[in-house]
Amino acid sequence: MRDLPAETTDGTRIDLLGNIEFPYEVEQCRLRGASGIGLYRTEFLYLGCDDDPTEESHYEAYALVVQAMGEKPVIMRTLDLGADKMRSLPDPEDERNPFLGLRSIRLALRNRDLFRIQLRAMLRASVLGDLRIMFPMVSTIMEFRQAKMVLADAMEDLEEAGVAFNRELKVGMMVEVPSAVMMMDRFVEEVDFFSIGTNDLIQYCLAVDRSNKDVANLYTAADPAVIRMIEMAVRAANESQVPISMCGQMSGNPMYTMLLLGMGLRCLSATPAAIPEVKRVCRSVSIEHCESIAKRVSSLEDARQIKTFLKEELSKVFPEFPL
Ligand code: PEP
Ligand code: MG
């Protein structure tokens, strides 16, 4: 499968990219023919070390990945942490709802010096390939603008120091909070690309903590409300011709591949191990068929019916897939 294109039977090209957490995983993506890195989670730099990483250690990790991918795109996500993971910051208030608290881009915007260090390292690595920057958990337009302002400051720093960077680098955001979906028509004016993070979007859409076992049965990508939300985001981005992909776990599950293509997605990023199976589904179906599947799903009213239907459809094109 590696060298075959992810192309549907009617010749529509799908981009399949890899999600990574550590630089060495780049090799897994290359071995499976990923057309780029759709999500580089950079949190690993902060975990398991006593001090916050220096600009140099950020840079080394980023340079490695961008160089290994050659001309293929590498989407780097900026810090997506809670304050408990960062040594130099005061302990967070005892948060009663940490998933609704000071995490991710909010934390970065409160700690701009630290954020700027990471952005400077990304900018420096941007001359080595096709590096793109993505902000996580954006929930308002102002947040996105503020993050871009910090990026502009970092650019100014580098310019003054005579350090090279790619001025045209693309800047996008994750769509993982329902407020971002509701405001897509405004975000399309400001961003270069979107990536839907279903892991968080599901929990915020359904009010179900993704890590709470007691409510795990309610946490599902097959919920019709989640599917509608994804559909809204994809439609708004496609109408404005702003590239949109998906990088949550849903995009690596072959059960959803036909539905996602039918809703208009043409770019999926998944854990490298899932790429061959998703590619196999892409190569077995036509977009017209996928659209009919999406239409049928939109007429169903609960997650159980939707899952049963999608499993049946998957078994027709991929009978060996263990469901
Ligand atoms: C997501 O929320 O879908 C996502 C990709 O981000 P993470 O799983 O790292 O929160
Ligand atoms: Mg997320």
GROMACS .gro file of N, CA, C and O in nm, residues 114-237:
model
  496
  114LEU      N    1   0.739   3.196   2.755
  114LEU     CA    2   0.756   3.054   2.726
  114LEU      C    3   0.703   3.018   2.586
  114LEU      O    4   0.764   2.944   2.510
  115PHE      N    5   0.591   3.076   2.553
  115PHE     CA    6   0.527   3.053   2.422
  115PHE      C    7   0.620   3.104   2.311
  115PHE      O    8   0.642   3.039   2.210
  116ARG      N    9   0.678   3.221   2.338
  116ARG     CA   10   0.765   3.282   2.238
  116ARG      C   11   0.890   3.197   2.210
  116ARG      O   12   0.936   3.188   2.097
  117ILE      N   13   0.939   3.133   2.314
  117ILE     CA   14   1.056   3.045   2.296
  117ILE      C   15   1.022   2.936   2.196
  117ILE      O   16   1.097   2.906   2.104
  118GLN      N   17   0.907   2.875   2.216
  118GLN     CA   18   0.867   2.766   2.124
  118GLN      C   19   0.847   2.820   1.982
  118GLN      O   20   0.892   2.759   1.885
  119LEU      N   21   0.781   2.934   1.972
  119LEU     CA   22   0.754   2.989   1.838
  119LEU      C   23   0.883   3.029   1.766
  119LEU      O   24   0.897   3.007   1.646
  120ARG      N   25   0.979   3.082   1.842
  120ARG     CA   26   1.107   3.118   1.779
  120ARG      C   27   1.174   2.993   1.722
  120ARG      O   28   1.227   2.995   1.611
  121ALA      N   29   1.168   2.885   1.799
  121ALA     CA   30   1.231   2.760   1.753
  121ALA      C   31   1.162   2.709   1.627
  121ALA      O   32   1.226   2.665   1.532
  122MET      N   33   1.029   2.716   1.626
  122MET     CA   34   0.954   2.672   1.507
  122MET      C   35   0.990   2.759   1.386
  122MET      O   36   1.010   2.709   1.276
  123LEU      N   37   0.996   2.889   1.410
  123LEU     CA   38   1.028   2.979   1.299
  123LEU      C   39   1.167   2.949   1.243
  123LEU      O   40   1.188   2.944   1.122
  124ARG      N   41   1.261   2.925   1.333
  124ARG     CA   42   1.398   2.894   1.286
  124ARG      C   43   1.397   2.767   1.201
  124ARG      O   44   1.466   2.758   1.100
  125ALA      N   45   1.318   2.669   1.244
  125ALA     CA   46   1.314   2.542   1.169
  125ALA      C   47   1.235   2.556   1.039
  125ALA      O   48   1.240   2.467   0.953
  126SER      N   49   1.162   2.666   1.024
  126SER     CA   50   1.074   2.679   0.906
  126SER      C   51   1.151   2.695   0.775
  126SER      O   52   1.096   2.677   0.669
  127VAL      N   53   1.280   2.726   0.784
  127VAL     CA   54   1.358   2.740   0.659
  127VAL      C   55   1.403   2.603   0.608
  127VAL      O   56   1.456   2.591   0.498
  128LEU      N   57   1.381   2.500   0.689
  128LEU     CA   58   1.434   2.367   0.652
  128LEU      C   59   1.335   2.283   0.571
  128LEU      O   60   1.369   2.175   0.524
  129GLY      N   61   1.212   2.330   0.559
  129GLY     CA   62   1.113   2.250   0.486
  129GLY      C   63   0.979   2.321   0.488
  129GLY      O   64   0.972   2.443   0.501
  130ASP      N   65   0.871   2.242   0.479
  130ASP     CA   66   0.737   2.301   0.476
  130ASP      C   67   0.673   2.291   0.615
  130ASP      O   68   0.585   2.209   0.639
  131LEU      N   69   0.722   2.373   0.706
  131LEU     CA   70   0.670   2.371   0.843
  131LEU      C   71   0.551   2.466   0.853
  131LEU      O   72   0.556   2.578   0.803
  132ARG      N   73   0.445   2.418   0.915
  132ARG     CA   74   0.326   2.502   0.937
  132ARG      C   75   0.295   2.502   1.086
  132ARG      O   76   0.318   2.401   1.153
  133ILE      N   77   0.241   2.611   1.134
  133ILE     CA   78   0.215   2.621   1.279
  133ILE      C   79   0.064   2.614   1.304
  133ILE      O   80  -0.016   2.674   1.232
  134MET      N   81   0.028   2.537   1.406
  134MET     CA   82  -0.116   2.523   1.439
  134MET      C   83  -0.138   2.549   1.588
  134MET      O   84  -0.068   2.493   1.672
  135PHE      N   85  -0.236   2.633   1.617
  135PHE     CA   86  -0.269   2.663   1.757
  135PHE      C   87  -0.382   2.570   1.803
  135PHE      O   88  -0.482   2.552   1.733
  136PRO      N   89  -0.367   2.512   1.923
  136PRO     CA   90  -0.470   2.419   1.974
  136PRO      C   91  -0.580   2.490   2.054
  136PRO      O   92  -0.560   2.600   2.105
  137MET      N   93  -0.695   2.425   2.063
  137MET     CA   94  -0.803   2.467   2.156
  137MET      C   95  -0.849   2.612   2.140
  137MET      O   96  -0.891   2.675   2.237
  138VAL      N   97  -0.839   2.665   2.019
  138VAL     CA   98  -0.881   2.804   2.001
  138VAL      C   99  -1.033   2.809   2.017
  138VAL      O  100  -1.105   2.731   1.954
  139SER      N  101  -1.081   2.899   2.104
  139SER     CA  102  -1.226   2.904   2.122
  139SER      C  103  -1.286   3.039   2.084
  139SER      O  104  -1.408   3.051   2.073
  140THR      N  105  -1.202   3.140   2.065
  140THR     CA  106  -1.255   3.270   2.019
  140THR      C  107  -1.162   3.330   1.913
  140THR      O  108  -1.043   3.296   1.908
  141ILE      N  109  -1.217   3.421   1.836
  141ILE     CA  110  -1.137   3.488   1.733
  141ILE      C  111  -1.022   3.566   1.799
  141ILE      O  112  -0.910   3.567   1.750
  142MET      N  113  -1.053   3.629   1.915
  142MET     CA  114  -0.950   3.709   1.982
  142MET      C  115  -0.831   3.623   2.021
  142MET      O  116  -0.716   3.666   2.012
  143GLU      N  117  -0.860   3.501   2.064
  143GLU     CA  118  -0.752   3.411   2.104
  143GLU      C  119  -0.659   3.383   1.987
  143GLU      O  120  -0.537   3.383   2.000
  144PHE      N  121  -0.721   3.358   1.871
  144PHE     CA  122  -0.639   3.332   1.753
  144PHE      C  123  -0.555   3.455   1.719
  144PHE      O  124  -0.436   3.445   1.690
  145ARG      N  125  -0.617   3.572   1.725
  145ARG     CA  126  -0.543   3.694   1.692
  145ARG      C  127  -0.429   3.718   1.790
  145ARG      O  128  -0.320   3.760   1.753
  146GLN      N  129  -0.457   3.692   1.919
  146GLN     CA  130  -0.351   3.712   2.019
  146GLN      C  131  -0.233   3.618   1.993
  146GLN      O  132  -0.118   3.657   2.001
  147ALA      N  133  -0.267   3.493   1.961
  147ALA     CA  134  -0.160   3.396   1.933
  147ALA      C  135  -0.079   3.443   1.813
  147ALA      O  136   0.045   3.436   1.813
  148LYS      N  137  -0.147   3.497   1.713
  148LYS     CA  138  -0.073   3.546   1.596
  148LYS      C  139   0.013   3.669   1.630
  148LYS      O  140   0.119   3.689   1.572
  149MET      N  141  -0.034   3.744   1.728
  149MET     CA  142   0.046   3.860   1.770
  149MET      C  143   0.176   3.813   1.837
  149MET      O  144   0.283   3.871   1.815
  150VAL      N  145   0.166   3.709   1.918
  150VAL     CA  146   0.288   3.658   1.982
  150VAL      C  147   0.382   3.604   1.874
  150VAL      O  148   0.504   3.623   1.880
  151LEU      N  149   0.323   3.541   1.773
  151LEU     CA  150   0.404   3.491   1.662
  151LEU      C  151   0.472   3.608   1.589
  151LEU      O  152   0.591   3.601   1.555
  152ALA      N  153   0.397   3.716   1.571
  152ALA     CA  154   0.456   3.834   1.504
  152ALA      C  155   0.572   3.891   1.587
  152ALA      O  156   0.675   3.932   1.532
  153ASP      N  157   0.556   3.890   1.719
  153ASP     CA  158   0.666   3.936   1.807
  153ASP      C  159   0.789   3.848   1.789
  153ASP      O  160   0.901   3.896   1.783
  154ALA      N  161   0.764   3.717   1.783
  154ALA     CA  162   0.877   3.623   1.769
  154ALA      C  163   0.947   3.648   1.635
  154ALA      O  164   1.070   3.643   1.626
  155MET      N  165   0.867   3.677   1.532
  155MET     CA  166   0.927   3.706   1.401
  155MET      C  167   1.014   3.832   1.409
  155MET      O  168   1.123   3.837   1.353
  156GLU      N  169   0.962   3.930   1.481
  156GLU     CA  170   1.037   4.055   1.494
  156GLU      C  171   1.170   4.032   1.565
  156GLU      O  172   1.274   4.083   1.523
  157ASP      N  173   1.164   3.951   1.672
  157ASP     CA  174   1.289   3.915   1.746
  157ASP      C  175   1.393   3.860   1.649
  157ASP      O  176   1.508   3.900   1.650
  158LEU      N  177   1.347   3.764   1.568
  158LEU     CA  178   1.441   3.696   1.479
  158LEU      C  179   1.493   3.792   1.372
  158LEU      O  180   1.611   3.790   1.338
  159GLU      N  181   1.403   3.875   1.326
  159GLU     CA  182   1.444   3.971   1.222
  159GLU      C  183   1.554   4.063   1.276
  159GLU      O  184   1.655   4.084   1.211
  160GLU      N  185   1.532   4.111   1.399
  160GLU     CA  186   1.633   4.201   1.458
  160GLU      C  187   1.766   4.131   1.476
  160GLU      O  188   1.872   4.190   1.463
  161ALA      N  189   1.757   4.002   1.508
  161ALA     CA  190   1.881   3.926   1.530
  161ALA      C  191   1.941   3.875   1.398
  161ALA      O  192   2.044   3.807   1.399
  162GLY      N  193   1.874   3.904   1.287
  162GLY     CA  194   1.924   3.859   1.157
  162GLY      C  195   1.913   3.709   1.135
  162GLY      O  196   1.992   3.651   1.061
  163VAL      N  197   1.816   3.647   1.202
  163VAL     CA  198   1.799   3.501   1.186
  163VAL      C  199   1.692   3.474   1.080
  163VAL      O  200   1.585   3.536   1.081
  164ALA      N  201   1.721   3.380   0.991
  164ALA     CA  202   1.628   3.352   0.880
  164ALA      C  203   1.506   3.271   0.925
  164ALA      O  204   1.516   3.187   1.013
  165PHE      N  205   1.392   3.299   0.864
  165PHE     CA  206   1.272   3.217   0.884
  165PHE      C  207   1.181   3.237   0.763
  165PHE      O  208   1.200   3.330   0.685
  166ASN      N  209   1.085   3.148   0.749
  166ASN     CA  210   0.993   3.158   0.636
  166ASN      C  211   0.879   3.255   0.668
  166ASN      O  212   0.788   3.222   0.745
  167ARG      N  213   0.884   3.368   0.606
  167ARG     CA  214   0.785   3.472   0.631
  167ARG      C  215   0.644   3.432   0.583
  167ARG      O  216   0.544   3.483   0.630
  168GLU      N  217   0.640   3.342   0.487
  168GLU     CA  218   0.511   3.302   0.428
  168GLU      C  219   0.450   3.181   0.497
  168GLU      O  220   0.355   3.123   0.447
  169LEU      N  221   0.509   3.143   0.608
  169LEU     CA  222   0.465   3.018   0.672
  169LEU      C  223   0.315   3.020   0.706
  169LEU      O  224   0.261   3.123   0.745
  170LYS      N  225   0.252   2.905   0.688
  170LYS     CA  226   0.107   2.899   0.706
  170LYS      C  227   0.074   2.878   0.855
  170LYS      O  228   0.142   2.803   0.925
  171VAL      N  229  -0.032   2.947   0.897
  171VAL     CA  230  -0.071   2.942   1.038
  171VAL      C  231  -0.218   2.900   1.047
  171VAL      O  232  -0.305   2.966   0.989
  172GLY      N  233  -0.244   2.792   1.117
  172GLY     CA  234  -0.381   2.743   1.126
  172GLY      C  235  -0.422   2.714   1.269
  172GLY      O  236  -0.350   2.746   1.365
  173MET      N  237  -0.537   2.654   1.283
  173MET     CA  238  -0.588   2.625   1.418
  173MET      C  239  -0.660   2.491   1.421
  173MET      O  240  -0.708   2.442   1.320
  174MET      N  241  -0.666   2.436   1.541
  174MET     CA  242  -0.746   2.316   1.562
  174MET      C  243  -0.890   2.361   1.582
  174MET      O  244  -0.917   2.464   1.643
  175VAL      N  245  -0.980   2.278   1.532
  175VAL     CA  246  -1.122   2.301   1.559
  175VAL      C  247  -1.162   2.191   1.656
  175VAL      O  248  -1.179   2.076   1.617
  176GLU      N  249  -1.167   2.225   1.784
  176GLU     CA  250  -1.196   2.122   1.884
  176GLU      C  251  -1.285   2.173   1.997
  176GLU      O  252  -1.307   2.105   2.095
  177VAL      N  253  -1.335   2.295   1.976
  177VAL     CA  254  -1.428   2.352   2.073
  177VAL      C  255  -1.552   2.395   1.991
  177VAL      O  256  -1.537   2.457   1.885
  178PRO      N  257  -1.673   2.362   2.038
  178PRO     CA  258  -1.792   2.396   1.959
  178PRO      C  259  -1.800   2.545   1.922
  178PRO      O  260  -1.849   2.579   1.814
  179SER      N  261  -1.750   2.634   2.008
  179SER     CA  262  -1.759   2.777   1.974
  179SER      C  263  -1.682   2.807   1.845
  179SER      O  264  -1.721   2.895   1.768
  180ALA      N  265  -1.575   2.735   1.821
  180ALA     CA  266  -1.499   2.756   1.697
  180ALA      C  267  -1.581   2.712   1.576
  180ALA      O  268  -1.580   2.776   1.471
  181VAL      N  269  -1.655   2.603   1.592
  181VAL     CA  270  -1.739   2.556   1.481
  181VAL      C  271  -1.846   2.661   1.451
  181VAL      O  272  -1.872   2.693   1.334
  182MET      N  273  -1.905   2.715   1.557
  182MET     CA  274  -2.012   2.814   1.536
  182MET      C  275  -1.960   2.940   1.466
  182MET      O  276  -2.037   3.010   1.400
  183MET      N  277  -1.832   2.968   1.481
  183MET     CA  278  -1.776   3.091   1.425
  183MET      C  279  -1.689   3.066   1.301
  183MET      O  280  -1.611   3.153   1.260
  184MET      N  281  -1.706   2.950   1.241
  184MET     CA  282  -1.621   2.916   1.126
  184MET      C  283  -1.622   3.023   1.018
  184MET      O  284  -1.522   3.052   0.955
  185ASP      N  285  -1.740   3.083   0.994
  185ASP     CA  286  -1.748   3.181   0.885
  185ASP      C  287  -1.659   3.302   0.912
  185ASP      O  288  -1.620   3.374   0.819
  186ARG      N  289  -1.627   3.328   1.039
  186ARG     CA  290  -1.534   3.437   1.072
  186ARG      C  291  -1.390   3.387   1.070
  186ARG      O  292  -1.300   3.454   1.022
  187PHE      N  293  -1.372   3.267   1.123
  187PHE     CA  294  -1.235   3.214   1.127
  187PHE      C  295  -1.177   3.196   0.986
  187PHE      O  296  -1.057   3.211   0.968
  188VAL      N  297  -1.263   3.166   0.889
  188VAL     CA  298  -1.209   3.145   0.754
  188VAL      C  299  -1.136   3.269   0.701
  188VAL      O  300  -1.051   3.259   0.615
  189GLU      N  301  -1.172   3.385   0.755
  189GLU     CA  302  -1.106   3.509   0.712
  189GLU      C  303  -0.965   3.522   0.770
  189GLU      O  304  -0.887   3.604   0.725
  190GLU      N  305  -0.936   3.446   0.875
  190GLU     CA  306  -0.812   3.472   0.950
  190GLU      C  307  -0.709   3.361   0.942
  190GLU      O  308  -0.593   3.383   0.971
  191VAL      N  309  -0.753   3.240   0.908
  191VAL     CA  310  -0.660   3.127   0.919
  191VAL      C  311  -0.620   3.075   0.781
  191VAL      O  312  -0.691   3.093   0.683
  192ASP      N  313  -0.506   3.007   0.778
  192ASP     CA  314  -0.462   2.944   0.653
  192ASP      C  315  -0.514   2.802   0.639
  192ASP      O  316  -0.521   2.748   0.530
  193PHE      N  317  -0.543   2.737   0.752
  193PHE     CA  318  -0.597   2.601   0.746
  193PHE      C  319  -0.660   2.563   0.881
  193PHE      O  320  -0.632   2.627   0.982
  194PHE      N  321  -0.742   2.459   0.875
  194PHE     CA  322  -0.806   2.406   0.997
  194PHE      C  323  -0.772   2.257   1.011
  194PHE      O  324  -0.753   2.188   0.911
  195SER      N  325  -0.774   2.210   1.134
  195SER     CA  326  -0.769   2.066   1.155
  195SER      C  327  -0.867   2.033   1.268
  195SER      O  328  -0.861   2.092   1.377
  196ILE      N  329  -0.959   1.943   1.240
  196ILE     CA  330  -1.062   1.910   1.340
  196ILE      C  331  -1.005   1.810   1.439
  196ILE      O  332  -0.960   1.701   1.401
  197GLY      N  333  -1.007   1.846   1.565
  197GLY     CA  334  -0.958   1.756   1.671
  197GLY      C  335  -1.079   1.691   1.736
  197GLY      O  336  -1.140   1.748   1.827
  198THR      N  337  -1.114   1.573   1.689
  198THR     CA  338  -1.238   1.513   1.739
  198THR      C  339  -1.226   1.466   1.884
  198THR      O  340  -1.327   1.459   1.954
  199ASN      N  341  -1.104   1.436   1.929
  199ASN     CA  342  -1.093   1.385   2.067
  199ASN      C  343  -1.151   1.488   2.165
  199ASN      O  344  -1.226   1.453   2.256
  200ASP      N  345  -1.115   1.613   2.144
  200ASP     CA  346  -1.171   1.717   2.231
  200ASP      C  347  -1.309   1.762   2.184
  200ASP      O  348  -1.396   1.789   2.267
  201LEU      N  349  -1.329   1.771   2.053
  201LEU     CA  350  -1.458   1.820   2.004
  201LEU      C  351  -1.573   1.733   2.057
  201LEU      O  352  -1.678   1.784   2.096
  202ILE      N  353  -1.551   1.603   2.062
  202ILE     CA  354  -1.657   1.513   2.112
  202ILE      C  355  -1.687   1.546   2.258
  202ILE      O  356  -1.802   1.561   2.297
  203GLN      N  357  -1.581   1.561   2.338
  203GLN     CA  358  -1.608   1.583   2.480
  203GLN      C  359  -1.674   1.718   2.507
  203GLN      O  360  -1.759   1.729   2.594
  204TYR      N  361  -1.637   1.819   2.428
  204TYR     CA  362  -1.699   1.950   2.452
  204TYR      C  363  -1.839   1.960   2.390
  204TYR      O  364  -1.923   2.034   2.437
  205CYS      N  365  -1.859   1.883   2.284
  205CYS     CA  366  -1.991   1.885   2.220
  205CYS      C  367  -2.093   1.811   2.307
  205CYS      O  368  -2.206   1.857   2.324
  206LEU      N  369  -2.050   1.699   2.363
  206LEU     CA  370  -2.145   1.615   2.437
  206LEU      C  371  -2.139   1.636   2.589
  206LEU      O  372  -2.212   1.569   2.663
  207ALA      N  373  -2.049   1.723   2.635
  207ALA     CA  374  -2.028   1.742   2.778
  207ALA      C  375  -1.992   1.611   2.847
  207ALA      O  376  -2.048   1.575   2.951
  208VAL      N  377  -1.901   1.537   2.787
  208VAL     CA  378  -1.855   1.409   2.842
  208VAL      C  379  -1.703   1.413   2.852
  208VAL      O  380  -1.635   1.424   2.750
  209ASP      N  381  -1.652   1.403   2.972
  209ASP     CA  382  -1.507   1.401   2.995
  209ASP      C  383  -1.447   1.279   2.924
  209ASP      O  384  -1.484   1.166   2.951
  210ARG      N  385  -1.351   1.306   2.833
  210ARG     CA  386  -1.298   1.196   2.754
  210ARG      C  387  -1.217   1.096   2.836
  210ARG      O  388  -1.190   0.986   2.791
  211SER      N  389  -1.177   1.135   2.958
  211SER     CA  390  -1.096   1.043   3.038
  211SER      C  391  -1.175   0.981   3.154
  211SER      O  392  -1.119   0.915   3.240
  212ASN      N  393  -1.304   1.005   3.159
  212ASN     CA  394  -1.385   0.955   3.272
  212ASN      C  395  -1.456   0.825   3.234
  212ASN      O  396  -1.549   0.823   3.154
  213LYS      N  397  -1.409   0.717   3.296
  213LYS     CA  398  -1.462   0.584   3.263
  213LYS      C  399  -1.613   0.573   3.289
  213LYS      O  400  -1.684   0.499   3.221
  214ASP      N  401  -1.661   0.647   3.389
  214ASP     CA  402  -1.802   0.635   3.426
  214ASP      C  403  -1.897   0.682   3.317
  214ASP      O  404  -2.015   0.646   3.315
  215VAL      N  405  -1.846   0.766   3.229
  215VAL     CA  406  -1.934   0.817   3.122
  215VAL      C  407  -1.882   0.777   2.984
  215VAL      O  408  -1.924   0.832   2.882
  216ALA      N  409  -1.790   0.679   2.983
  216ALA     CA  410  -1.726   0.640   2.857
  216ALA      C  411  -1.828   0.596   2.752
  216ALA      O  412  -1.807   0.618   2.633
  217ASN      N  413  -1.939   0.539   2.796
  217ASN     CA  414  -2.038   0.492   2.698
  217ASN      C  415  -2.104   0.608   2.622
  217ASN      O  416  -2.161   0.589   2.515
  218LEU      N  417  -2.098   0.727   2.680
  218LEU     CA  418  -2.159   0.843   2.613
  218LEU      C  419  -2.061   0.913   2.518
  218LEU      O  420  -2.101   0.997   2.437
  219TYR      N  421  -1.935   0.875   2.530
  219TYR     CA  422  -1.832   0.941   2.449
  219TYR      C  423  -1.817   0.868   2.316
  219TYR      O  424  -1.759   0.761   2.309
  220THR      N  425  -1.875   0.923   2.210
  220THR     CA  426  -1.862   0.855   2.082
  220THR      C  427  -1.867   0.952   1.964
  220THR      O  428  -1.947   1.047   1.962
  221ALA      N  429  -1.780   0.922   1.868
  221ALA     CA  430  -1.777   1.003   1.746
  221ALA      C  431  -1.902   0.981   1.662
  221ALA      O  432  -1.931   1.058   1.571
  222ALA      N  433  -1.975   0.872   1.692
  222ALA     CA  434  -2.093   0.840   1.611
  222ALA      C  435  -2.218   0.914   1.658
  222ALA      O  436  -2.326   0.895   1.602
  223ASP      N  437  -2.205   0.996   1.760
  223ASP     CA  438  -2.323   1.070   1.804
  223ASP      C  439  -2.368   1.166   1.693
  223ASP      O  440  -2.285   1.237   1.635
  224PRO      N  441  -2.497   1.168   1.662
  224PRO     CA  442  -2.541   1.254   1.551
  224PRO      C  443  -2.506   1.402   1.571
  224PRO      O  444  -2.483   1.474   1.473
  225ALA      N  445  -2.500   1.446   1.695
  225ALA     CA  446  -2.466   1.588   1.719
  225ALA      C  447  -2.320   1.613   1.682
  225ALA      O  448  -2.286   1.718   1.625
  226VAL      N  449  -2.234   1.517   1.711
  226VAL     CA  450  -2.093   1.531   1.676
  226VAL      C  451  -2.079   1.534   1.524
  226VAL      O  452  -2.007   1.617   1.467
  227ILE      N  453  -2.151   1.445   1.459
  227ILE     CA  454  -2.141   1.436   1.313
  227ILE      C  455  -2.191   1.566   1.249
  227ILE      O  456  -2.129   1.619   1.156
  228ARG      N  457  -2.298   1.619   1.303
  228ARG     CA  458  -2.348   1.747   1.249
  228ARG      C  459  -2.246   1.858   1.267
  228ARG      O  460  -2.228   1.946   1.182
  229MET      N  461  -2.182   1.856   1.382
  229MET     CA  462  -2.085   1.961   1.411
  229MET      C  463  -1.968   1.953   1.312
  229MET      O  464  -1.920   2.054   1.261
  230ILE      N  465  -1.923   1.832   1.286
  230ILE     CA  466  -1.812   1.813   1.191
  230ILE      C  467  -1.856   1.860   1.052
  230ILE      O  468  -1.783   1.929   0.981
  231GLU      N  469  -1.978   1.823   1.018
  231GLU     CA  470  -2.031   1.860   0.887
  231GLU      C  471  -2.033   2.013   0.869
  231GLU      O  472  -1.997   2.066   0.765
  232MET      N  473  -2.075   2.082   0.976
  232MET     CA  474  -2.080   2.229   0.971
  232MET      C  475  -1.942   2.287   0.946
  232MET      O  476  -1.924   2.378   0.865
  233ALA      N  477  -1.846   2.232   1.019
  233ALA     CA  478  -1.709   2.284   1.007
  233ALA      C  479  -1.655   2.261   0.867
  233ALA      O  480  -1.598   2.351   0.804
  234VAL      N  481  -1.676   2.140   0.816
  234VAL     CA  482  -1.621   2.105   0.684
  234VAL      C  483  -1.688   2.190   0.576
  234VAL      O  484  -1.622   2.243   0.487
  235ARG      N  485  -1.820   2.204   0.586
  235ARG     CA  486  -1.891   2.281   0.484
  235ARG      C  487  -1.842   2.426   0.482
  235ARG      O  488  -1.812   2.482   0.376
  236ALA      N  489  -1.830   2.486   0.601
  236ALA     CA  490  -1.788   2.627   0.607
  236ALA      C  491  -1.648   2.644   0.548
  236ALA      O  492  -1.622   2.739   0.473
  237ALA      N  493  -1.558   2.553   0.580
  237ALA     CA  494  -1.421   2.565   0.530
  237ALA      C  495  -1.419   2.543   0.379
  237ALA      O  496  -1.356   2.620   0.304
   0.00000   0.00000   0.00000
